[in-house]
């Protein structure tokens, strides 16, 4: 009998999942532990692994399709069974699931009562779920699916349910071709991914539960940009190119070491000071991946060099945009850096990523008239804005943290050791 693999519950709050990408094709041989597909939950994109050995007989869903937990997504053959047999049985069962319960009742009336003992009845995952919801004993229901398996229609018939009527709209009359018109806006609703829904919920939760306030400081970027140019010229042969954000993350970690109250969270039992510095770096997703922001976590950043920060940030950002991140890669952050300066934004205020107590919004390094040693000259300045949870971080703490951050960014040599 074919082995049916259904949509698993990959998180405690997951009710449905979207199959983002298949890693197998019909006819492929798989073993326990092999990755079958990437599944997007309400929290992250995760790998779906096989727990059985077999050959792929049928891919029951298309990439991008969203299904409830427990829905069939893939069929494997058992030992000694051909792919064609398994695929035919799965297709027959799918057709049986779609039949109205009235037909099932008629078919059931001509069959002998089942003899399968309780717990041994053959039933599809969906049928088992429906039987449980209706409080029905599978051992008392005759199956009309392939091989006597109990399917959806049998449960609905036993429960006395009726399938909704299906109406087919009459074909529209042909319309004469209209002359070409210029492009125009279209009113439509864009579906959002499970992850985008979760991001929206968490942002609302953050703004409505944490009392936000923001403090901004302007940073002289001339020294850092000069040092960055020199370091990148030295490391070019090694394929290393440090970004401004790499220096910001490094300076942030060093500043958090000196101001541990900013590296903290509010809890019902008190303020939790974290024993490590895990900096989340906000990454914007392309629209084809659902849009929005995800925050991969760099762990123990206070023990990382600029090169290590650069390498890990690039690797996680690329994976976030192309494949999706695992829950582990987005968890345990203690502070977040959001940089829109690379897109030309001069100043903005970011929303705190709960349960963290603060987030740093980084603007662009803008060339402008500035005062240096009592003279107006052309210089490059960047704004850094710290959004804080006032339950944990007060104004004085925020100002002290930003003063330390500013000093580090304006004296970048201290970050090279």
PDB file of C-alpha atoms in Angstrom, residues 24 33 53 113 117 134 177 271 325 338 412:
ATOM      1  CA  UNK A  24      12.393  15.492  -5.286  1.00  0.00           C
ATOM      2  CA  UNK A  33      16.236  11.741   6.624  1.00  0.00           C
ATOM      3  CA  UNK A  53      12.302   4.737   2.558  1.00  0.00           C
ATOM      4  CA  UNK A 113     -20.537  -4.587   7.206  1.00  0.00           C
ATOM      5  CA  UNK A 117     -11.160  -4.501  14.411  1.00  0.00           C
ATOM      6  CA  UNK A 134     -17.590  13.752  14.173  1.00  0.00           C
ATOM      7  CA  UNK A 177     -11.840  42.895 -29.004  1.00  0.00           C
ATOM      8  CA  UNK A 271      14.138  42.724  33.321  1.00  0.00           C
ATOM      9  CA  UNK A 325      15.626  30.769   6.857  1.00  0.00           C
ATOM     10  CA  UNK A 338      17.920  47.750  10.643  1.00  0.00           C
ATOM     11  CA  UNK A 412      37.019  52.822  13.720  1.00  0.00           C
TER      12      UNK A 412
END
